[in-house]
CSV table of C-alpha atoms in Angstrom, one decimal:
chain,number,residue,atom,x,y,z
A,1,MET,CA,-11.5,10.5,285.4
A,2,LYS,CA,-8.1,8.8,285.3
A,3,THR,CA,-7.9,5.2,284.3
A,4,SER,CA,-6.1,2.5,286.4
A,5,SER,CA,-2.8,1.0,285.2
A,6,THR,CA,-4.7,-2.1,284.1
A,7,THR,CA,-7.1,-0.1,281.9
A,8,PRO,CA,-6.2,1.1,278.5
A,9,ARG,CA,-5.4,4.8,278.5
A,10,SER,CA,-8.2,7.0,277.0
A,11,VAL,CA,-7.5,9.6,274.3
A,12,ILE,CA,-9.7,12.3,272.9
A,13,VAL,CA,-8.7,13.7,269.5
A,14,VAL,CA,-10.2,17.1,268.6
A,15,GLY,CA,-10.6,17.2,264.9
A,16,ALA,CA,-10.6,14.6,262.2
A,17,GLY,CA,-8.0,16.0,259.8
A,18,LEU,CA,-5.4,13.7,258.4
A,19,GLY,CA,-3.0,14.2,261.3
A,20,GLY,CA,-5.7,13.5,263.8
A,21,ILE,CA,-7.0,10.3,262.0
A,22,ALA,CA,-3.5,8.9,261.6
A,23,ALA,CA,-2.4,9.7,265.2
A,24,ALA,CA,-5.7,8.0,266.4
A,25,ALA,CA,-4.9,4.9,264.4
A,26,HIS,CA,-1.3,4.7,265.8
A,27,LEU,CA,-2.5,5.1,269.4
A,28,ALA,CA,-5.4,2.6,269.0
A,29,ARG,CA,-3.0,0.1,267.4
A,30,HIS,CA,-1.0,0.3,270.6
A,31,GLY,CA,-3.9,-0.5,272.8
A,32,MET,CA,-5.3,2.9,273.7
A,33,THR,CA,-9.0,3.8,273.7
A,34,VAL,CA,-9.4,6.6,271.2
A,35,THR,CA,-12.3,8.8,270.3
A,36,VAL,CA,-12.1,11.4,267.5
A,37,ILE,CA,-14.5,14.3,267.8
A,38,GLU,CA,-15.2,16.3,264.6
A,39,LYS,CA,-17.5,19.4,264.2
A,40,ASN,CA,-18.2,18.7,260.5
A,41,PRO,CA,-20.3,15.8,259.2
A,42,ARG,CA,-17.3,14.1,257.5
A,43,PRO,CA,-13.6,13.4,258.3
A,44,GLY,CA,-10.8,15.1,256.5
A,45,GLY,CA,-10.7,18.7,257.7
A,46,ARG,CA,-9.6,21.0,254.9
A,47,CYS,CA,-8.9,17.8,252.8
A,48,ASP,CA,-12.7,17.6,252.3
A,49,ARG,CA,-15.0,16.6,249.5
A,50,ILE,CA,-18.0,18.2,247.8
A,51,SER,CA,-20.3,16.0,245.8
A,52,ARG,CA,-23.3,17.4,243.8
A,53,ASP,CA,-25.2,16.1,240.8
A,54,GLY,CA,-22.7,13.4,240.0
A,55,HIS,CA,-19.7,15.8,240.3
A,56,HIS,CA,-17.0,15.3,242.9
A,57,PHE,CA,-14.5,17.9,244.1
A,58,ASP,CA,-11.5,17.7,246.4
A,59,THR,CA,-11.5,20.9,248.5
A,60,GLY,CA,-7.9,20.5,249.6
A,61,PRO,CA,-4.8,19.2,247.7
A,62,THR,CA,-5.4,17.9,244.3
A,63,LEU,CA,-2.0,16.3,243.7
A,64,PHE,CA,-0.6,13.2,245.3
A,65,VAL,CA,3.1,14.2,245.7
A,66,MET,CA,6.0,12.8,247.8
A,67,PRO,CA,4.8,9.2,247.3
A,68,LEU,CA,7.9,7.8,249.2
A,69,LEU,CA,6.8,9.7,252.3
A,70,TYR,CA,3.2,8.5,252.0
A,71,GLU,CA,4.4,4.9,251.6
A,72,GLN,CA,6.6,5.2,254.7
A,73,GLU,CA,3.7,6.4,256.7
A,74,PHE,CA,1.2,3.9,255.5
A,75,THR,CA,3.7,1.2,256.3
A,76,ALA,CA,4.1,2.6,259.8
A,77,LEU,CA,0.3,2.1,260.2
A,78,GLY,CA,0.6,-1.6,259.1
A,79,ALA,CA,-0.9,-0.9,255.7
A,80,ASN,CA,0.2,-1.2,252.1
A,81,MET,CA,-0.3,2.1,250.3
A,82,TYR,CA,-0.7,0.4,246.9
A,83,GLU,CA,-3.5,-1.8,248.3
A,84,ALA,CA,-5.2,1.1,250.1
A,85,LEU,CA,-5.1,3.4,247.0
A,86,ASP,CA,-5.4,2.9,243.3
A,87,LEU,CA,-2.7,5.3,242.2
A,88,GLN,CA,-2.2,6.5,238.6
A,89,ARG,CA,0.9,8.5,237.6
A,90,VAL,CA,0.2,11.9,236.0
A,91,ASP,CA,2.7,12.8,233.3
A,92,PRO,CA,3.2,15.6,232.2
A,93,THR,CA,2.8,16.7,235.8
A,94,TYR,CA,1.7,20.2,234.8
A,95,HIS,CA,0.8,22.1,231.7
A,96,LEU,CA,2.3,25.6,232.3
A,97,VAL,CA,0.8,28.4,230.3
A,98,PHE,CA,2.4,31.9,230.0
A,99,ASP,CA,0.8,35.3,229.3
A,100,ASP,CA,1.4,35.1,225.5
A,101,GLY,CA,-0.1,31.6,225.3
A,102,SER,CA,3.2,29.8,225.0
A,103,ARG,CA,3.5,26.6,227.0
A,104,LEU,CA,5.8,24.3,228.9
A,105,ASN,CA,4.8,20.8,229.9
A,106,LEU,CA,6.8,19.5,232.9
A,107,THR,CA,7.5,15.9,232.3
A,108,SER,CA,9.8,13.1,233.4
A,109,ASP,CA,10.6,12.5,229.7
A,110,MET,CA,14.0,14.0,229.6
A,111,LYS,CA,14.1,14.1,225.8
A,112,ARG,CA,10.9,16.2,225.7
A,113,MET,CA,12.2,18.4,228.5
A,114,HIS,CA,15.4,19.0,226.6
A,115,GLU,CA,13.5,20.1,223.5
A,116,GLN,CA,11.2,22.5,225.4
A,117,LEU,CA,13.8,24.1,227.7
A,118,GLU,CA,16.3,24.7,224.9
A,119,ALA,CA,13.6,26.3,222.8
A,120,ILE,CA,12.9,28.8,225.7
A,121,GLU,CA,16.5,29.4,226.8
A,122,PRO,CA,19.4,27.8,225.0
A,123,GLY,CA,21.7,26.0,227.4
A,124,SER,CA,19.0,25.7,230.1
A,125,PHE,CA,18.7,22.0,230.0
A,126,GLN,CA,22.1,21.6,231.7
A,127,GLY,CA,21.0,24.1,234.3
A,128,PHE,CA,17.8,22.0,234.8
A,129,LEU,CA,19.9,18.9,235.4
A,130,ARG,CA,22.0,20.7,237.9
A,131,TYR,CA,18.9,22.1,239.6
A,132,MET,CA,17.4,18.5,239.8
A,133,ASP,CA,20.7,17.3,241.3
A,134,GLU,CA,20.5,20.0,244.0
A,135,GLY,CA,16.8,19.1,244.6
A,136,HIS,CA,17.8,15.5,245.1
A,137,ARG,CA,20.2,16.5,247.8
A,138,HIS,CA,17.7,18.9,249.4
A,139,TYR,CA,15.0,16.2,249.4
A,140,HIS,CA,17.0,13.4,251.0
A,141,VAL,CA,18.8,15.6,253.5
A,142,SER,CA,15.6,17.3,254.5
A,143,MET,CA,13.7,14.0,255.0
A,144,GLU,CA,16.5,12.6,257.2
A,145,LYS,CA,17.5,15.6,259.2
A,146,LEU,CA,14.4,17.7,259.4
A,147,VAL,CA,11.1,16.2,258.4
A,148,ASN,CA,11.5,12.8,260.1
A,149,ARG,CA,13.0,14.3,263.3
A,150,GLU,CA,11.3,15.8,266.3
A,151,PHE,CA,13.3,18.6,267.9
A,152,ARG,CA,12.2,18.5,271.6
A,153,THR,CA,15.0,20.7,272.9
A,154,ALA,CA,17.1,23.6,271.5
A,155,THR,CA,20.3,21.5,271.9
A,156,GLU,CA,18.9,18.8,269.5
A,157,PHE,CA,18.5,21.5,266.8
A,158,PHE,CA,21.5,23.8,267.5
A,159,SER,CA,24.1,21.0,267.5
A,160,LEU,CA,27.4,20.8,265.7
A,161,ARG,CA,26.2,17.9,263.7
A,162,ASN,CA,23.5,20.1,262.2
A,163,LEU,CA,25.9,22.8,261.1
A,164,PRO,CA,26.5,21.3,257.7
A,165,LEU,CA,22.8,21.8,256.9
A,166,LEU,CA,23.5,25.5,256.4
A,167,PHE,CA,25.5,24.5,253.3
A,168,GLN,CA,23.6,21.4,252.3
A,169,LEU,CA,20.1,23.0,252.3
A,170,LYS,CA,20.8,26.7,251.6
A,171,PRO,CA,18.3,27.9,254.2
A,172,LEU,CA,19.7,31.4,254.1
A,173,VAL,CA,19.2,31.8,250.3
A,174,LYS,CA,15.8,32.6,248.8
A,175,HIS,CA,14.4,30.1,246.4
A,176,TYR,CA,13.7,32.4,243.4
A,177,HIS,CA,17.2,34.0,243.7
A,178,ASN,CA,18.7,30.5,243.9
A,179,ALA,CA,16.9,29.5,240.7
A,180,GLY,CA,18.8,32.2,239.0
A,181,SER,CA,22.0,30.1,239.4
A,182,TYR,CA,20.4,27.6,237.0
A,183,PHE,CA,18.1,29.6,234.7
A,184,ARG,CA,18.3,33.1,233.2
A,185,THR,CA,14.8,33.7,231.9
A,186,PRO,CA,12.1,34.8,234.5
A,187,ARG,CA,9.7,32.2,233.0
A,188,LEU,CA,11.9,29.3,233.7
A,189,LYS,CA,12.7,30.6,237.2
A,190,ALA,CA,9.0,30.8,237.8
A,191,SER,CA,8.4,27.3,236.3
A,192,PHE,CA,10.6,25.7,239.0
A,193,THR,CA,9.7,27.7,242.0
A,194,PHE,CA,5.9,28.0,241.9
A,195,GLN,CA,5.6,24.8,244.0
A,196,ASP,CA,6.2,27.1,247.0
A,197,MET,CA,2.6,28.0,246.8
A,198,TYR,CA,1.8,24.5,248.2
A,199,MET,CA,3.1,25.7,251.5
A,200,GLY,CA,1.5,29.1,251.3
A,201,LEU,CA,4.8,30.8,250.5
A,202,SER,CA,6.2,33.3,248.0
A,203,PRO,CA,9.2,32.0,246.1
A,204,PHE,CA,10.8,35.3,246.9
A,205,GLU,CA,10.7,34.5,250.6
A,206,ALA,CA,10.8,30.7,250.5
A,207,LEU,CA,14.1,28.9,251.4
A,208,ALA,CA,16.1,27.5,248.5
A,209,THR,CA,15.7,24.2,250.4
A,210,PHE,CA,12.3,23.9,248.7
A,211,SER,CA,13.8,23.0,245.4
A,212,LEU,CA,13.1,19.5,246.8
A,213,MET,CA,9.5,20.0,245.6
A,214,PRO,CA,10.1,20.2,241.8
A,215,TYR,CA,12.6,17.4,242.2
A,216,THR,CA,10.3,15.0,243.9
A,217,GLU,CA,7.5,15.7,241.4
A,218,LEU,CA,9.6,14.8,238.4
A,219,ALA,CA,11.8,12.1,240.1
A,220,HIS,CA,9.1,10.3,242.2
A,221,GLY,CA,6.1,11.4,240.2
A,222,VAL,CA,2.8,13.2,240.6
A,223,TRP,CA,0.1,10.7,241.2
A,224,TYR,CA,-3.7,10.6,241.5
A,225,PRO,CA,-5.7,8.2,243.6
A,226,ARG,CA,-8.7,6.8,241.7
A,227,GLY,CA,-11.7,8.4,243.4
A,228,GLY,CA,-9.9,11.6,244.2
A,229,MET,CA,-7.5,12.8,246.9
A,230,TYR,CA,-10.3,12.2,249.4
A,231,ARG,CA,-9.6,8.5,249.0
A,232,VAL,CA,-6.5,9.2,251.2
A,233,THR,CA,-8.8,10.4,254.0
A,234,GLU,CA,-11.1,7.4,253.6
A,235,ALA,CA,-8.2,4.9,253.6
A,236,LEU,CA,-6.9,6.4,256.9
A,237,VAL,CA,-10.4,6.3,258.4
A,238,GLU,CA,-10.7,2.6,257.4
A,239,ILE,CA,-7.3,1.8,259.1
A,240,ALA,CA,-8.3,3.8,262.2
A,241,ARG,CA,-11.7,2.0,262.5
A,242,GLN,CA,-10.1,-1.4,262.1
A,243,ALA,CA,-7.8,-0.5,265.0
A,244,GLY,CA,-10.9,0.4,267.1
A,245,VAL,CA,-11.0,4.2,266.9
A,246,GLU,CA,-14.5,5.7,267.5
A,247,PHE,CA,-15.5,8.7,265.4
A,248,VAL,CA,-18.1,11.2,266.5
A,249,PHE,CA,-19.2,13.7,263.8
A,250,ASP,CA,-21.4,16.9,263.9
A,251,THR,CA,-20.1,17.6,267.4
A,252,ALA,CA,-18.1,20.7,268.2
A,253,VAL,CA,-15.7,21.1,271.1
A,254,ARG,CA,-16.2,24.3,273.0
A,255,GLN,CA,-13.2,24.1,275.3
A,256,ILE,CA,-10.4,21.8,276.4
A,257,ASP,CA,-10.9,21.2,280.1
A,258,VAL,CA,-7.7,21.9,282.0
A,259,ASN,CA,-6.8,22.0,285.6
A,260,GLY,CA,-3.5,22.7,287.1
A,261,ALA,CA,-0.8,21.2,284.9
A,262,SER,CA,-3.0,18.8,283.0
A,263,ALA,CA,-5.9,18.5,280.6
A,264,ARG,CA,-8.9,16.5,282.0
A,265,GLY,CA,-10.8,16.1,278.7
A,266,VAL,CA,-13.1,18.4,276.6
A,267,ILE,CA,-16.3,20.3,277.0
A,268,LEU,CA,-18.7,20.1,274.0
A,269,SER,CA,-20.7,22.9,272.6
A,270,ASP,CA,-23.8,21.6,274.5
A,271,GLY,CA,-21.9,21.7,277.8
A,272,GLN,CA,-21.3,18.0,278.0
A,273,LYS,CA,-18.0,17.0,279.6
A,274,LEU,CA,-15.9,14.1,278.2
A,275,ALA,CA,-13.0,12.9,280.4
A,276,ALA,CA,-9.8,11.5,279.0
A,277,ASP,CA,-6.2,10.7,280.1
A,278,ILE,CA,-4.8,12.5,277.1
A,279,VAL,CA,-6.1,15.2,274.7
A,280,LEU,CA,-4.7,15.5,271.2
A,281,ALA,CA,-5.8,18.6,269.3
A,282,ASN,CA,-5.8,18.3,265.5
A,283,ALA,CA,-7.8,21.6,265.1
A,284,ASP,CA,-5.7,24.4,263.6
A,285,LEU,CA,-3.1,25.3,266.3
A,286,PRO,CA,-3.7,29.1,266.5
A,287,TYR,CA,-7.4,28.4,266.8
A,288,VAL,CA,-6.8,25.9,269.6
A,289,TYR,CA,-4.8,28.5,271.6
A,290,GLN,CA,-7.2,31.3,270.8
A,291,SER,CA,-10.6,29.5,271.3
A,292,LEU,CA,-10.1,26.3,273.2
A,293,LEU,CA,-7.5,27.2,275.9
A,294,PRO,CA,-7.6,29.8,278.7
A,295,ASP,CA,-4.0,31.2,278.3
A,296,GLN,CA,-4.6,34.3,276.2
A,297,ASN,CA,-0.9,35.4,276.5
A,298,LEU,CA,0.2,32.3,274.5
A,299,ALA,CA,-2.7,32.8,272.1
A,300,SER,CA,-1.6,36.4,271.5
A,301,ARG,CA,2.0,35.4,270.9
A,302,LEU,CA,1.0,32.7,268.4
A,303,SER,CA,-1.4,35.1,266.6
A,304,ARG,CA,1.6,37.5,266.0
A,305,LYS,CA,3.5,34.8,264.0
A,306,ARG,CA,3.5,34.8,260.2
A,307,PHE,CA,0.6,33.1,258.6
A,308,SER,CA,0.5,31.5,255.2
A,309,CYS,CA,-1.6,32.9,252.3
A,310,SER,CA,-5.1,31.8,251.5
A,311,VAL,CA,-6.9,30.8,248.2
A,312,ILE,CA,-10.2,31.4,246.5
A,313,SER,CA,-11.4,28.1,245.1
A,314,PHE,CA,-14.1,27.7,242.5
A,315,PHE,CA,-15.8,24.4,242.2
A,316,TRP,CA,-17.6,24.1,238.9
A,317,GLY,CA,-20.0,21.4,237.6
A,318,VAL,CA,-19.9,21.8,233.8
A,319,ASP,CA,-22.5,20.3,231.3
A,320,LYS,CA,-19.9,19.6,228.6
A,321,SER,CA,-16.4,18.1,228.5
A,322,TYR,CA,-13.2,20.0,227.6
A,323,PRO,CA,-10.9,17.1,226.6
A,324,ASP,CA,-8.0,19.3,225.6
A,325,LEU,CA,-7.7,20.7,229.1
A,326,GLY,CA,-5.0,18.8,231.0
A,327,PRO,CA,-5.5,17.5,234.6
A,328,HIS,CA,-3.2,20.1,236.1
A,329,THR,CA,-2.9,23.4,234.3
A,330,LEU,CA,-1.0,26.4,235.8
A,331,PHE,CA,-1.2,29.9,234.4
A,332,LEU,CA,2.0,31.7,235.3
A,333,GLY,CA,1.8,35.5,234.9
A,334,ASP,CA,4.8,37.5,233.7
A,335,ASN,CA,4.2,39.8,236.7
A,336,TYR,CA,5.3,36.9,238.9
A,337,ARG,CA,7.0,39.0,241.6
A,338,GLU,CA,4.2,41.6,241.8
A,339,ASN,CA,1.6,38.8,242.1
A,340,PHE,CA,3.3,37.3,245.1
A,341,GLU,CA,4.0,40.7,246.7
A,342,SER,CA,0.2,41.4,246.6
A,343,ILE,CA,-0.5,38.1,248.2
A,344,VAL,CA,2.1,38.4,251.0
A,345,GLN,CA,1.1,42.0,251.8
A,346,ASN,CA,-2.6,41.1,251.7
A,347,MET,CA,-3.2,43.6,248.9
A,348,PRO,CA,-6.0,43.5,246.3
A,349,LEU,CA,-5.7,40.9,243.6
A,350,SER,CA,-3.0,41.8,241.2
A,351,GLU,CA,-3.5,42.1,237.4
A,352,HIS,CA,-3.2,38.7,235.7
A,353,PRO,CA,-2.6,36.6,238.8
A,354,SER,CA,-1.0,33.2,238.6
A,355,LEU,CA,-3.7,30.6,239.0
A,356,TYR,CA,-4.3,26.8,238.8
A,357,LEU,CA,-7.0,24.7,237.1
A,358,HIS,CA,-7.7,21.1,237.9
A,359,ALA,CA,-9.7,18.8,235.6
A,360,PRO,CA,-9.8,15.4,237.5
A,361,THR,CA,-12.0,13.7,234.8
A,362,ARG,CA,-8.9,13.7,232.5
A,363,ILE,CA,-7.5,11.0,234.9
A,364,ASP,CA,-10.7,9.6,236.5
A,365,PRO,CA,-13.9,9.8,234.5
A,366,SER,CA,-16.0,8.9,237.6
A,367,MET,CA,-15.5,12.4,239.0
A,368,ALA,CA,-18.2,13.7,236.6
A,369,PRO,CA,-21.3,12.4,234.8
A,370,PRO,CA,-20.6,11.0,231.3
A,371,GLY,CA,-19.9,13.8,228.8
A,372,GLN,CA,-19.5,16.4,231.5
A,373,ASP,CA,-16.6,18.0,233.4
A,374,THR,CA,-15.7,18.7,237.0
A,375,LEU,CA,-13.4,21.7,237.2
A,376,ILE,CA,-11.6,23.3,240.2
A,377,ALA,CA,-9.9,26.7,239.8
A,378,ILE,CA,-7.6,28.0,242.6
A,379,VAL,CA,-6.4,31.6,242.8
A,380,PRO,CA,-3.9,32.3,245.6
A,381,VAL,CA,-4.7,35.4,247.6
A,382,GLY,CA,-3.7,37.0,250.9
A,383,HIS,CA,-5.2,35.9,254.2
A,384,MET,CA,-7.8,37.9,256.1
A,385,GLY,CA,-6.4,41.0,257.6
A,386,GLU,CA,-6.6,42.1,261.3
A,387,ASP,CA,-9.3,44.6,260.5
A,388,ASN,CA,-11.0,42.2,258.0
A,389,GLN,CA,-11.7,45.1,255.6
A,390,GLN,CA,-11.0,43.3,252.4
A,391,ASP,CA,-13.9,43.2,250.0
A,392,TRP,CA,-13.9,39.4,249.4
A,393,GLY,CA,-17.0,39.6,247.2
A,394,ASP,CA,-15.2,41.9,244.8
A,395,ILE,CA,-11.9,39.9,244.9
A,396,ARG,CA,-13.9,36.7,244.3
A,397,ASP,CA,-15.6,38.2,241.2
A,398,ARG,CA,-12.3,39.5,239.8
A,399,ALA,CA,-10.7,36.2,240.4
A,400,ARG,CA,-13.5,34.4,238.5
A,401,GLN,CA,-13.1,36.7,235.5
A,402,GLU,CA,-9.3,36.2,235.6
A,403,VAL,CA,-9.9,32.4,235.3
A,404,PHE,CA,-12.2,32.9,232.3
A,405,GLN,CA,-9.7,35.2,230.6
A,406,ARG,CA,-6.8,32.8,231.1
A,407,LEU,CA,-8.8,29.9,229.7
A,408,ALA,CA,-9.3,32.0,226.5
A,409,LEU,CA,-5.5,31.5,225.9
A,410,LEU,CA,-6.4,27.8,225.4
A,411,GLY,CA,-9.3,28.6,223.1
A,412,ILE,CA,-11.9,27.9,225.8
A,413,THR,CA,-14.3,30.9,225.6
A,414,ASP,CA,-17.7,29.3,226.5
A,415,LEU,CA,-17.1,27.9,230.0
A,416,GLU,CA,-19.3,30.4,231.7
A,417,ALA,CA,-22.2,29.5,229.5
A,418,HIS,CA,-21.9,25.8,230.4
A,419,LEU,CA,-21.7,26.1,234.2
A,420,LYS,CA,-24.4,24.0,235.9
A,421,PHE,CA,-23.5,25.3,239.3
A,422,GLU,CA,-20.7,27.0,241.2
A,423,THR,CA,-19.5,26.6,244.8
A,424,VAL,CA,-16.9,29.1,246.0
A,425,TYR,CA,-14.6,29.1,249.0
A,426,THR,CA,-13.0,32.4,250.1
A,427,PRO,CA,-10.8,33.0,253.1
A,428,HIS,CA,-14.0,33.5,255.1
A,429,SER,CA,-15.1,30.0,254.0
A,430,TRP,CA,-11.9,28.4,255.2
A,431,HIS,CA,-12.2,30.2,258.5
A,432,LYS,CA,-15.8,29.3,259.1
A,433,LEU,CA,-15.7,25.7,257.8
A,434,TYR,CA,-12.4,24.5,259.2
A,435,ASN,CA,-11.5,27.1,262.0
A,436,LEU,CA,-8.5,28.3,260.1
A,437,LEU,CA,-7.4,31.5,261.7
A,438,LYS,CA,-7.3,34.4,259.2
A,439,GLY,CA,-8.5,31.9,256.5
A,440,SER,CA,-4.9,30.8,256.1
A,441,THR,CA,-5.2,27.5,254.2
A,442,HIS,CA,-1.7,26.3,255.1
A,443,GLY,CA,-1.6,27.3,258.8
A,444,LEU,CA,1.5,29.1,260.0
A,445,CYS,CA,4.0,30.2,257.4
A,446,HIS,CA,7.0,28.1,256.6
A,447,ASN,CA,9.7,30.8,256.8
A,448,LEU,CA,13.1,30.2,258.4
A,449,THR,CA,12.1,31.3,261.9
A,450,GLN,CA,9.0,29.0,261.9
A,451,LEU,CA,10.7,25.7,260.8
A,452,GLY,CA,12.3,22.9,262.7
A,453,TYR,CA,12.8,23.7,266.4
A,454,PHE,CA,11.3,27.2,265.8
A,455,ARG,CA,7.9,25.7,264.7
A,456,PRO,CA,5.4,25.3,267.5
A,457,ALA,CA,6.0,22.0,269.4
A,458,ASN,CA,3.7,19.0,269.4
A,459,ARG,CA,3.2,19.2,273.2
A,460,HIS,CA,1.9,22.0,275.3
A,461,PRO,CA,4.5,23.7,277.4
A,462,HIS,CA,2.4,23.6,280.6
A,463,TYR,CA,-0.3,20.9,280.3
A,464,HIS,CA,1.8,17.8,280.2
A,465,ASN,CA,-0.9,15.5,278.6
A,466,LEU,CA,-2.1,17.9,275.9
A,467,TYR,CA,-0.6,17.4,272.5
A,468,PHE,CA,-0.9,18.9,269.0
A,469,VAL,CA,-0.8,17.6,265.4
A,470,GLY,CA,-1.4,19.4,262.1
A,471,ALA,CA,-0.2,22.0,259.7
A,472,SER,CA,0.9,24.6,262.2
A,473,THR,CA,3.0,22.2,264.3
A,474,HIS,CA,6.2,20.4,263.4
A,475,PRO,CA,7.1,19.4,260.7
A,476,GLY,CA,4.5,21.5,258.8
A,477,THR,CA,1.8,21.6,256.2
A,478,GLY,CA,0.9,19.0,253.6
A,479,MET,CA,-1.0,15.7,253.6
A,480,PRO,CA,2.1,13.3,254.0
A,481,THR,CA,3.8,15.6,256.5
A,482,ALA,CA,0.5,15.5,258.6
A,483,MET,CA,1.0,11.7,258.7
A,484,VAL,CA,4.6,12.2,259.8
A,485,SER,CA,3.5,14.6,262.5
A,486,ALA,CA,0.9,12.0,263.6
A,487,ARG,CA,3.5,9.3,264.0
A,488,MET,CA,5.8,11.5,265.9
A,489,VAL,CA,3.2,12.7,268.4
A,490,ALA,CA,1.8,9.2,268.8
A,491,GLN,CA,5.3,8.0,269.7
A,492,ARG,CA,5.7,10.8,272.2
A,493,ILE,CA,2.4,10.0,273.8
A,494,MET,CA,3.2,6.3,274.1
A,495,GLU,CA,6.6,7.1,275.6
A,496,SER,CA,4.9,9.2,278.4
A,497,ALA,CA,1.9,6.8,279.0
């Protein structure tokens, strides 16, 4: 049922991920009546939380990066980021460990970086400084020209004023190859390209543009909100509720109700219909087209696009503490290229895969009971195949043993004996819990033909009042970029209301 011109416009948001929550808050702050419907018992989507026996785990991102972008988006919501979150800087940002046990600690301490880099590759510190200078340019140009812009038409993207981006951002050069202009040794090239995994990309396919990631981590810092990354979700929910947003949890949407050229609302799993003037889908975009909308031609076209990789995540409650284990430890295998080829091609787990270990209690002791540890191990893997024939039980077990073997490089050989409990997420888990098609944890891939104007738009091409926000839409995956997407789509909705 449509509202009159004197009645606030009604909006239903499908999914309480970060983009959905932030968009709901923007719309409510501008006088709209907003209801967020979420199938799970908590908000956050894949940025979820597991709590058990005094241990707390973030299921999604474990690093607070790109703080300037976060601050911009909190300000747009009328909030002070530093009042909403108790942020602590993490430095060194990472403890990198190689196959022979040698290490490199990435830090903003330039004296320490000089000592470490020169010990690995004489002359590499000057290359590092030039690489950071390029990352500075890539970061600021990307934020201005790509991330904070919505390309509604082809002419907005393919304009003469955007032509310099081909030279400023190096979108036609692969990231790993570009790193070779600054470093000779494979280990240093790996050390400054692994961040592509944040977007579910291989450094051998990622754009050189993404040197912006190692730059922002060292220049702007890697941070940690006291209470974990889930505090970002909670802070956004608080802002949304203060603006008047209503949240409905444990309620699944079966279908977006469409008629002619418009969406009329949603149909819940129990058959109940809820009417709205505007529908905003924050569920994973390929899932929305495949399962919530009737046009299977569009769904099929979207399913043929490139999807990002997935991960196997181990969440371990441990009955002892490992104080020598840093908050962010990354094991980089010497078979770096083969590792990523196996991921991209959805092949079985490679030998000695690169993997990541997070120990939040090094920063925030409240994340585990006194004298104990909360550990998260993340092993990147391919997504679910079309025939779904991968043996994920076997891949999971091999990944677990790889983690234990890598920890032995640090002298930790007794972890398995001290596990109180284990929770594991495989691609099947991501698919089942969060409706991520193929279990792809970062949505659609961020290759050249799926960025900017080429990325799926935030508005449906046929249903004029149906909008999208989230990882698979513009500008892309990531917690702060979800908030950017939310602001953009809210502005577009308000313009058309």
